[in-house]
C-alpha cells in the first residue's frame, strides 16, 4: 500500500448528521501517511451547542485518530467550528499537536538535478473571513442556513435516487450560481495567497469554504482541502513531493 508524506483534510464537522464519518475512516485505512494535518472544523462545536447529537460513528473517527497517532504525527489546526481548541493551542497530547497554523516543507526538483525547498502556510481560513472576524453572529446564522440546505439535500436526493438519478448538491449549485458567492470565494483565495506571502511561503493550504481547489494565483500555489460533507476531498502529498486532490 502506498504511503504518503502528508495528508491534509478539513471540515469533517463531526457532530452533524451529514458528516461522512464512515467514509473518512475508510479513507484513512486506505491512505497511510507520515503526517496527518487536520485543518480545522473537525468537530462542529457550533452544531453541538445548537443541540445536534453526537453519534457513535463520530466517536469511531476520534478513536481512529487516536489509534493512528500511535505511529503517525498529527497536527490539529483550530477552525472556527472547533474553536474550543483555542485554549489548547501549543499543547501536545501524545503524537497530536494543537496548532493555530503550520508550515509544511516540501521540495521541488530543478532541471532534474537537485531539490529546492518549498514552504506552504497551512491554516483553516476563518481568520481571513470577514463574516467570522467581524460578524460572527451572522456566520452562525449562515451555519444554520447551511444545515437547512443539507437537510433539503438529503430529502431531494432520496427522491432523485428513487427516480434513478445521480446525486445533486443544492448548496453547491447555489454557490456556483450566485455571483456574490463566487466573488466571496475569489476574494478568499486572494487573501489566502497574501497570507502565504506575509509568512514567507511559496504556497498556502486551507479549508473553511468547502471548495476543493488546486490553483496558481499570482505565481503562488493555492490549495484547498474542501470538506467531508459533500465533496469528500483531501490533499495528498506523495513521496515525490507532488500534491494532488483526492476525491472519493
PDB file of C-alpha atoms in Angstrom:
ATOM      1  CA  UNK A   1       0.000   0.000   0.000  1.00  0.00           C
ATOM      2  CA  UNK A   2       1.368   3.414  -0.992  1.00  0.00           C
ATOM      3  CA  UNK A   3       2.358   5.641   1.918  1.00  0.00           C
ATOM      4  CA  UNK A   4       2.090   9.410   1.684  1.00  0.00           C
ATOM      5  CA  UNK A   5       4.431  12.060   3.023  1.00  0.00           C
ATOM      6  CA  UNK A   6       1.495  14.149   4.249  1.00  0.00           C
ATOM      7  CA  UNK A   7      -2.295  14.263   4.064  1.00  0.00           C
ATOM      8  CA  UNK A   8      -4.321  17.394   4.749  1.00  0.00           C
ATOM      9  CA  UNK A   9      -8.045  17.185   5.495  1.00  0.00           C
ATOM     10  CA  UNK A  10     -10.531  19.675   6.885  1.00  0.00           C
ATOM     11  CA  UNK A  11     -14.196  20.303   7.587  1.00  0.00           C
ATOM     12  CA  UNK A  12     -15.357  16.898   8.763  1.00  0.00           C
ATOM     13  CA  UNK A  13     -17.918  18.615  11.016  1.00  0.00           C
ATOM     14  CA  UNK A  14     -18.258  15.634  13.316  1.00  0.00           C
ATOM     15  CA  UNK A  15     -21.426  16.134  15.315  1.00  0.00           C
ATOM     16  CA  UNK A  16     -23.770  16.857  12.419  1.00  0.00           C
ATOM     17  CA  UNK A  17     -25.913  14.269  10.679  1.00  0.00           C
ATOM     18  CA  UNK A  18     -24.348  14.874   7.271  1.00  0.00           C
ATOM     19  CA  UNK A  19     -20.744  14.264   8.329  1.00  0.00           C
ATOM     20  CA  UNK A  20     -19.368  11.293   6.355  1.00  0.00           C
ATOM     21  CA  UNK A  21     -17.660   9.604   9.289  1.00  0.00           C
ATOM     22  CA  UNK A  22     -17.560   6.072   7.873  1.00  0.00           C
ATOM     23  CA  UNK A  23     -16.251   7.284   4.514  1.00  0.00           C
ATOM     24  CA  UNK A  24     -13.493   9.172   6.307  1.00  0.00           C
ATOM     25  CA  UNK A  25     -12.437   6.137   8.337  1.00  0.00           C
ATOM     26  CA  UNK A  26     -12.300   4.065   5.140  1.00  0.00           C
ATOM     27  CA  UNK A  27     -10.173   6.801   3.552  1.00  0.00           C
ATOM     28  CA  UNK A  28      -7.705   6.739   6.462  1.00  0.00           C
ATOM     29  CA  UNK A  29      -7.448   2.947   6.254  1.00  0.00           C
ATOM     30  CA  UNK A  30      -6.584   3.138   2.551  1.00  0.00           C
ATOM     31  CA  UNK A  31      -4.144   6.058   2.769  1.00  0.00           C
ATOM     32  CA  UNK A  32      -1.364   5.651   5.361  1.00  0.00           C
ATOM     33  CA  UNK A  33       0.771   8.751   5.890  1.00  0.00           C
ATOM     34  CA  UNK A  34       3.771  10.028   7.837  1.00  0.00           C
ATOM     35  CA  UNK A  35       1.949  13.257   8.729  1.00  0.00           C
ATOM     36  CA  UNK A  36      -1.788  13.881   9.060  1.00  0.00           C
ATOM     37  CA  UNK A  37      -2.895  17.519   9.200  1.00  0.00           C
ATOM     38  CA  UNK A  38      -6.446  18.131  10.437  1.00  0.00           C
ATOM     39  CA  UNK A  39      -7.021  21.621   9.089  1.00  0.00           C
ATOM     40  CA  UNK A  40      -9.939  22.820  11.200  1.00  0.00           C
ATOM     41  CA  UNK A  41     -13.652  22.206  11.717  1.00  0.00           C
ATOM     42  CA  UNK A  42     -13.050  18.563  12.526  1.00  0.00           C
ATOM     43  CA  UNK A  43     -15.627  18.691  15.328  1.00  0.00           C
ATOM     44  CA  UNK A  44     -18.612  21.003  14.855  1.00  0.00           C
ATOM     45  CA  UNK A  45     -18.926  22.667  18.247  1.00  0.00           C
ATOM     46  CA  UNK A  46     -21.414  25.197  16.877  1.00  0.00           C
ATOM     47  CA  UNK A  47     -23.849  22.457  15.829  1.00  0.00           C
ATOM     48  CA  UNK A  48     -23.412  20.585  19.108  1.00  0.00           C
ATOM     49  CA  UNK A  49     -24.192  23.791  21.013  1.00  0.00           C
ATOM     50  CA  UNK A  50     -27.392  24.084  18.962  1.00  0.00           C
ATOM     51  CA  UNK A  51     -28.440  20.599  20.081  1.00  0.00           C
ATOM     52  CA  UNK A  52     -27.041  18.379  17.340  1.00  0.00           C
ATOM     53  CA  UNK A  53     -26.472  14.811  18.537  1.00  0.00           C
ATOM     54  CA  UNK A  54     -23.025  13.242  18.772  1.00  0.00           C
ATOM     55  CA  UNK A  55     -23.248   9.752  17.297  1.00  0.00           C
ATOM     56  CA  UNK A  56     -21.294   6.552  17.733  1.00  0.00           C
ATOM     57  CA  UNK A  57     -19.801   6.913  14.241  1.00  0.00           C
ATOM     58  CA  UNK A  58     -18.291  10.261  15.277  1.00  0.00           C
ATOM     59  CA  UNK A  59     -16.684   8.628  18.301  1.00  0.00           C
ATOM     60  CA  UNK A  60     -15.234   6.000  15.969  1.00  0.00           C
ATOM     61  CA  UNK A  61     -13.442   8.731  13.992  1.00  0.00           C
ATOM     62  CA  UNK A  62     -11.850  10.137  17.159  1.00  0.00           C
ATOM     63  CA  UNK A  63     -10.862   6.605  18.211  1.00  0.00           C
ATOM     64  CA  UNK A  64      -9.347   6.045  14.762  1.00  0.00           C
ATOM     65  CA  UNK A  65      -7.323   9.253  15.002  1.00  0.00           C
ATOM     66  CA  UNK A  66      -6.035   8.289  18.441  1.00  0.00           C
ATOM     67  CA  UNK A  67      -5.013   4.881  17.111  1.00  0.00           C
ATOM     68  CA  UNK A  68      -3.241   6.440  14.109  1.00  0.00           C
ATOM     69  CA  UNK A  69      -1.398   8.842  16.402  1.00  0.00           C
ATOM     70  CA  UNK A  70       0.471   5.915  17.960  1.00  0.00           C
ATOM     71  CA  UNK A  71       2.628   5.789  14.825  1.00  0.00           C
ATOM     72  CA  UNK A  72       1.785   8.971  12.902  1.00  0.00           C
ATOM     73  CA  UNK A  73       2.295  12.629  13.753  1.00  0.00           C
ATOM     74  CA  UNK A  74      -0.997  14.540  13.748  1.00  0.00           C
ATOM     75  CA  UNK A  75      -1.300  18.320  13.581  1.00  0.00           C
ATOM     76  CA  UNK A  76      -4.776  19.542  14.520  1.00  0.00           C
ATOM     77  CA  UNK A  77      -5.317  23.152  13.459  1.00  0.00           C
ATOM     78  CA  UNK A  78      -8.067  25.135  15.107  1.00  0.00           C
ATOM     79  CA  UNK A  79     -11.060  26.063  12.955  1.00  0.00           C
ATOM     80  CA  UNK A  80     -13.980  28.336  13.754  1.00  0.00           C
ATOM     81  CA  UNK A  81     -16.362  25.442  14.447  1.00  0.00           C
ATOM     82  CA  UNK A  82     -13.839  23.741  16.734  1.00  0.00           C
ATOM     83  CA  UNK A  83     -12.716  26.979  18.377  1.00  0.00           C
ATOM     84  CA  UNK A  84     -12.869  25.181  21.737  1.00  0.00           C
ATOM     85  CA  UNK A  85      -9.310  24.120  20.844  1.00  0.00           C
ATOM     86  CA  UNK A  86      -8.062  27.698  21.264  1.00  0.00           C
ATOM     87  CA  UNK A  87      -7.062  27.238  24.906  1.00  0.00           C
ATOM     88  CA  UNK A  88      -5.049  24.144  23.964  1.00  0.00           C
ATOM     89  CA  UNK A  89      -3.004  25.710  21.140  1.00  0.00           C
ATOM     90  CA  UNK A  90       0.620  24.713  21.572  1.00  0.00           C
ATOM     91  CA  UNK A  91      -0.278  21.631  23.593  1.00  0.00           C
ATOM     92  CA  UNK A  92       0.742  18.066  22.787  1.00  0.00           C
ATOM     93  CA  UNK A  93      -1.411  15.043  23.503  1.00  0.00           C
ATOM     94  CA  UNK A  94       0.918  12.190  22.696  1.00  0.00           C
ATOM     95  CA  UNK A  95       1.648  12.493  18.981  1.00  0.00           C
ATOM     96  CA  UNK A  96      -1.168  15.020  18.453  1.00  0.00           C
ATOM     97  CA  UNK A  97      -0.252  18.707  18.442  1.00  0.00           C
ATOM     98  CA  UNK A  98      -2.808  21.527  18.539  1.00  0.00           C
ATOM     99  CA  UNK A  99      -1.833  24.495  16.365  1.00  0.00           C
ATOM    100  CA  UNK A 100      -3.200  27.786  15.050  1.00  0.00           C
ATOM    101  CA  UNK A 101      -1.296  27.262  11.788  1.00  0.00           C
ATOM    102  CA  UNK A 102       1.588  25.216  10.444  1.00  0.00           C
ATOM    103  CA  UNK A 103       4.396  25.483   7.888  1.00  0.00           C
ATOM    104  CA  UNK A 104       4.943  22.422   5.734  1.00  0.00           C
ATOM    105  CA  UNK A 105       8.256  21.969   3.914  1.00  0.00           C
ATOM    106  CA  UNK A 106       8.369  20.135   0.584  1.00  0.00           C
ATOM    107  CA  UNK A 107      10.922  20.100  -2.240  1.00  0.00           C
ATOM    108  CA  UNK A 108      10.846  20.920  -5.932  1.00  0.00           C
ATOM    109  CA  UNK A 109      13.150  19.235  -8.401  1.00  0.00           C
ATOM    110  CA  UNK A 110      15.051  21.775 -10.512  1.00  0.00           C
ATOM    111  CA  UNK A 111      16.111  20.684 -14.017  1.00  0.00           C
ATOM    112  CA  UNK A 112      16.234  17.095 -12.822  1.00  0.00           C
ATOM    113  CA  UNK A 113      19.463  17.757 -10.898  1.00  0.00           C
ATOM    114  CA  UNK A 114      18.632  18.866  -7.400  1.00  0.00           C
ATOM    115  CA  UNK A 115      15.919  19.712  -4.941  1.00  0.00           C
ATOM    116  CA  UNK A 116      14.918  23.182  -3.764  1.00  0.00           C
ATOM    117  CA  UNK A 117      12.868  23.575  -0.555  1.00  0.00           C
ATOM    118  CA  UNK A 118       9.344  24.914  -0.891  1.00  0.00           C
ATOM    119  CA  UNK A 119       7.166  26.015   2.018  1.00  0.00           C
ATOM    120  CA  UNK A 120       3.399  26.002   2.436  1.00  0.00           C
ATOM    121  CA  UNK A 121       1.485  28.003   5.020  1.00  0.00           C
ATOM    122  CA  UNK A 122      -1.379  25.915   6.366  1.00  0.00           C
ATOM    123  CA  UNK A 123      -4.291  27.462   8.239  1.00  0.00           C
ATOM    124  CA  UNK A 124      -8.030  26.830   8.381  1.00  0.00           C
ATOM    125  CA  UNK A 125      -9.117  30.059   6.704  1.00  0.00           C
ATOM    126  CA  UNK A 126     -11.557  31.649   9.131  1.00  0.00           C
ATOM    127  CA  UNK A 127      -9.078  34.416  10.071  1.00  0.00           C
ATOM    128  CA  UNK A 128      -9.454  35.937   6.590  1.00  0.00           C
ATOM    129  CA  UNK A 129     -13.251  35.584   6.561  1.00  0.00           C
ATOM    130  CA  UNK A 130     -14.836  38.925   7.422  1.00  0.00           C
ATOM    131  CA  UNK A 131     -18.053  37.191   8.478  1.00  0.00           C
ATOM    132  CA  UNK A 132     -16.095  35.274  11.116  1.00  0.00           C
ATOM    133  CA  UNK A 133     -13.774  38.056  12.269  1.00  0.00           C
ATOM    134  CA  UNK A 134     -16.299  40.926  12.373  1.00  0.00           C
ATOM    135  CA  UNK A 135     -19.788  39.442  12.095  1.00  0.00           C
ATOM    136  CA  UNK A 136     -19.588  36.123  13.912  1.00  0.00           C
ATOM    137  CA  UNK A 137     -23.289  36.217  14.786  1.00  0.00           C
ATOM    138  CA  UNK A 138     -24.070  36.427  11.059  1.00  0.00           C
ATOM    139  CA  UNK A 139     -21.748  33.494  10.338  1.00  0.00           C
ATOM    140  CA  UNK A 140     -23.631  31.415  12.904  1.00  0.00           C
ATOM    141  CA  UNK A 141     -26.922  32.273  11.219  1.00  0.00           C
ATOM    142  CA  UNK A 142     -25.344  31.238   7.925  1.00  0.00           C
ATOM    143  CA  UNK A 143     -24.309  27.952   9.524  1.00  0.00           C
ATOM    144  CA  UNK A 144     -27.943  27.268  10.403  1.00  0.00           C
ATOM    145  CA  UNK A 145     -28.899  28.031   6.795  1.00  0.00           C
ATOM    146  CA  UNK A 146     -26.251  25.579   5.580  1.00  0.00           C
ATOM    147  CA  UNK A 147     -27.662  22.925   7.920  1.00  0.00           C
ATOM    148  CA  UNK A 148     -31.070  23.507   6.334  1.00  0.00           C
ATOM    149  CA  UNK A 149     -29.592  23.200   2.824  1.00  0.00           C
ATOM    150  CA  UNK A 150     -28.006  19.865   3.817  1.00  0.00           C
ATOM    151  CA  UNK A 151     -31.342  18.656   5.224  1.00  0.00           C
ATOM    152  CA  UNK A 152     -33.013  19.661   1.957  1.00  0.00           C
ATOM    153  CA  UNK A 153     -30.242  17.871   0.044  1.00  0.00           C
ATOM    154  CA  UNK A 154     -30.956  14.623   1.884  1.00  0.00           C
ATOM    155  CA  UNK A 155     -34.639  14.553   1.010  1.00  0.00           C
ATOM    156  CA  UNK A 156     -34.162  15.876  -2.524  1.00  0.00           C
ATOM    157  CA  UNK A 157     -31.560  13.231  -3.291  1.00  0.00           C
ATOM    158  CA  UNK A 158     -33.664  10.443  -1.818  1.00  0.00           C
ATOM    159  CA  UNK A 159     -36.254  11.429  -4.400  1.00  0.00           C
ATOM    160  CA  UNK A 160     -33.597  11.544  -7.135  1.00  0.00           C
ATOM    161  CA  UNK A 161     -32.301   8.107  -6.091  1.00  0.00           C
ATOM    162  CA  UNK A 162     -35.883   6.770  -6.274  1.00  0.00           C
ATOM    163  CA  UNK A 163     -36.071   8.174  -9.812  1.00  0.00           C
ATOM    164  CA  UNK A 164     -32.717   6.593 -10.682  1.00  0.00           C
ATOM    165  CA  UNK A 165     -30.999   9.986 -10.963  1.00  0.00           C
ATOM    166  CA  UNK A 166     -27.471  10.834  -9.701  1.00  0.00           C
ATOM    167  CA  UNK A 167     -26.729  12.877  -6.581  1.00  0.00           C
ATOM    168  CA  UNK A 168     -27.037  16.648  -6.995  1.00  0.00           C
ATOM    169  CA  UNK A 169     -25.956  19.156  -4.373  1.00  0.00           C
ATOM    170  CA  UNK A 170     -28.353  22.033  -3.831  1.00  0.00           C
ATOM    171  CA  UNK A 171     -25.886  24.030  -1.742  1.00  0.00           C
ATOM    172  CA  UNK A 172     -23.096  23.584  -4.317  1.00  0.00           C
ATOM    173  CA  UNK A 173     -25.454  24.727  -7.078  1.00  0.00           C
ATOM    174  CA  UNK A 174     -26.280  27.834  -5.066  1.00  0.00           C
ATOM    175  CA  UNK A 175     -22.586  28.648  -4.598  1.00  0.00           C
ATOM    176  CA  UNK A 176     -21.904  28.155  -8.297  1.00  0.00           C
ATOM    177  CA  UNK A 177     -24.877  30.219  -9.435  1.00  0.00           C
ATOM    178  CA  UNK A 178     -24.837  33.204  -7.097  1.00  0.00           C
ATOM    179  CA  UNK A 179     -22.423  35.936  -8.140  1.00  0.00           C
ATOM    180  CA  UNK A 180     -21.887  37.122  -4.558  1.00  0.00           C
ATOM    181  CA  UNK A 181     -20.834  33.608  -3.520  1.00  0.00           C
ATOM    182  CA  UNK A 182     -18.398  33.394  -6.449  1.00  0.00           C
ATOM    183  CA  UNK A 183     -16.903  36.781  -5.546  1.00  0.00           C
ATOM    184  CA  UNK A 184     -16.558  35.673  -1.918  1.00  0.00           C
ATOM    185  CA  UNK A 185     -14.598  32.581  -2.956  1.00  0.00           C
ATOM    186  CA  UNK A 186     -12.343  34.615  -5.269  1.00  0.00           C
ATOM    187  CA  UNK A 187     -11.660  37.161  -2.517  1.00  0.00           C
ATOM    188  CA  UNK A 188     -10.939  34.340  -0.075  1.00  0.00           C
ATOM    189  CA  UNK A 189      -8.391  32.753  -2.414  1.00  0.00           C
ATOM    190  CA  UNK A 190      -6.614  36.082  -2.991  1.00  0.00           C
ATOM    191  CA  UNK A 191      -6.490  36.786   0.752  1.00  0.00           C
ATOM    192  CA  UNK A 192      -5.115  33.284   1.399  1.00  0.00           C
ATOM    193  CA  UNK A 193      -2.282  33.895  -1.072  1.00  0.00           C
ATOM    194  CA  UNK A 194      -1.446  37.126   0.778  1.00  0.00           C
ATOM    195  CA  UNK A 195      -1.187  35.093   3.986  1.00  0.00           C
ATOM    196  CA  UNK A 196       1.379  32.868   2.273  1.00  0.00           C
ATOM    197  CA  UNK A 197       3.380  35.901   1.152  1.00  0.00           C
ATOM    198  CA  UNK A 198       3.274  37.505   4.596  1.00  0.00           C
ATOM    199  CA  UNK A 199       4.616  34.295   6.127  1.00  0.00           C
ATOM    200  CA  UNK A 200       7.403  33.873   3.573  1.00  0.00           C
ATOM    201  CA  UNK A 201       5.852  30.811   1.941  1.00  0.00           C
ATOM    202  CA  UNK A 202       5.552  29.647  -1.655  1.00  0.00           C
ATOM    203  CA  UNK A 203       2.017  28.373  -1.286  1.00  0.00           C
ATOM    204  CA  UNK A 204      -0.968  28.124   1.014  1.00  0.00           C
ATOM    205  CA  UNK A 205      -3.272  25.298   2.083  1.00  0.00           C
ATOM    206  CA  UNK A 206      -6.605  25.988   3.747  1.00  0.00           C
ATOM    207  CA  UNK A 207     -10.160  24.721   4.122  1.00  0.00           C
ATOM    208  CA  UNK A 208     -13.175  26.586   5.545  1.00  0.00           C
ATOM    209  CA  UNK A 209     -15.099  27.366   2.348  1.00  0.00           C
ATOM    210  CA  UNK A 210     -15.759  23.736   1.343  1.00  0.00           C
ATOM    211  CA  UNK A 211     -14.394  24.323  -2.157  1.00  0.00           C
ATOM    212  CA  UNK A 212     -11.543  21.954  -3.114  1.00  0.00           C
ATOM    213  CA  UNK A 213      -9.008  23.684  -5.348  1.00  0.00           C
ATOM    214  CA  UNK A 214      -5.517  23.448  -6.797  1.00  0.00           C
ATOM    215  CA  UNK A 215      -4.636  26.789  -8.412  1.00  0.00           C
ATOM    216  CA  UNK A 216      -1.746  29.109  -9.232  1.00  0.00           C
ATOM    217  CA  UNK A 217      -2.594  32.669  -8.175  1.00  0.00           C
ATOM    218  CA  UNK A 218      -0.027  35.456  -8.573  1.00  0.00           C
ATOM    219  CA  UNK A 219       2.694  32.817  -9.006  1.00  0.00           C
ATOM    220  CA  UNK A 220       1.752  31.224  -5.679  1.00  0.00           C
ATOM    221  CA  UNK A 221       0.247  27.767  -5.179  1.00  0.00           C
ATOM    222  CA  UNK A 222      -3.246  27.784  -3.636  1.00  0.00           C
ATOM    223  CA  UNK A 223      -4.677  24.520  -2.338  1.00  0.00           C
ATOM    224  CA  UNK A 224      -7.967  23.952  -0.561  1.00  0.00           C
ATOM    225  CA  UNK A 225      -8.818  20.604   1.006  1.00  0.00           C
ATOM    226  CA  UNK A 226     -12.576  21.020   0.534  1.00  0.00           C
ATOM    227  CA  UNK A 227     -14.702  19.100   3.025  1.00  0.00           C
ATOM    228  CA  UNK A 228     -16.012  15.703   4.156  1.00  0.00           C
ATOM    229  CA  UNK A 229     -19.701  16.525   3.947  1.00  0.00           C
ATOM    230  CA  UNK A 230     -20.486  16.857   0.252  1.00  0.00           C
ATOM    231  CA  UNK A 231     -17.178  16.846  -1.655  1.00  0.00           C
ATOM    232  CA  UNK A 232     -15.340  14.215   0.429  1.00  0.00           C
ATOM    233  CA  UNK A 233     -11.922  15.511  -0.603  1.00  0.00           C
ATOM    234  CA  UNK A 234      -8.413  15.672   0.813  1.00  0.00           C
ATOM    235  CA  UNK A 235      -4.944  16.831  -0.247  1.00  0.00           C
ATOM    236  CA  UNK A 236      -2.298  14.156  -0.683  1.00  0.00           C
ATOM    237  CA  UNK A 237       1.454  14.798  -0.770  1.00  0.00           C
ATOM    238  CA  UNK A 238       3.372  11.824  -2.123  1.00  0.00           C
ATOM    239  CA  UNK A 239       6.990  10.774  -1.634  1.00  0.00           C
ATOM    240  CA  UNK A 240       7.960  12.695  -4.778  1.00  0.00           C
ATOM    241  CA  UNK A 241       6.620  15.935  -3.261  1.00  0.00           C
ATOM    242  CA  UNK A 242       3.674  16.048  -5.646  1.00  0.00           C
ATOM    243  CA  UNK A 243       0.338  17.383  -4.396  1.00  0.00           C
ATOM    244  CA  UNK A 244      -2.992  16.109  -5.671  1.00  0.00           C
ATOM    245  CA  UNK A 245      -6.582  16.424  -4.586  1.00  0.00           C
ATOM    246  CA  UNK A 246      -8.211  13.148  -3.602  1.00  0.00           C
ATOM    247  CA  UNK A 247     -11.910  12.839  -4.410  1.00  0.00           C
ATOM    248  CA  UNK A 248     -13.976   9.932  -3.170  1.00  0.00           C
TER     249      UNK A 248
END
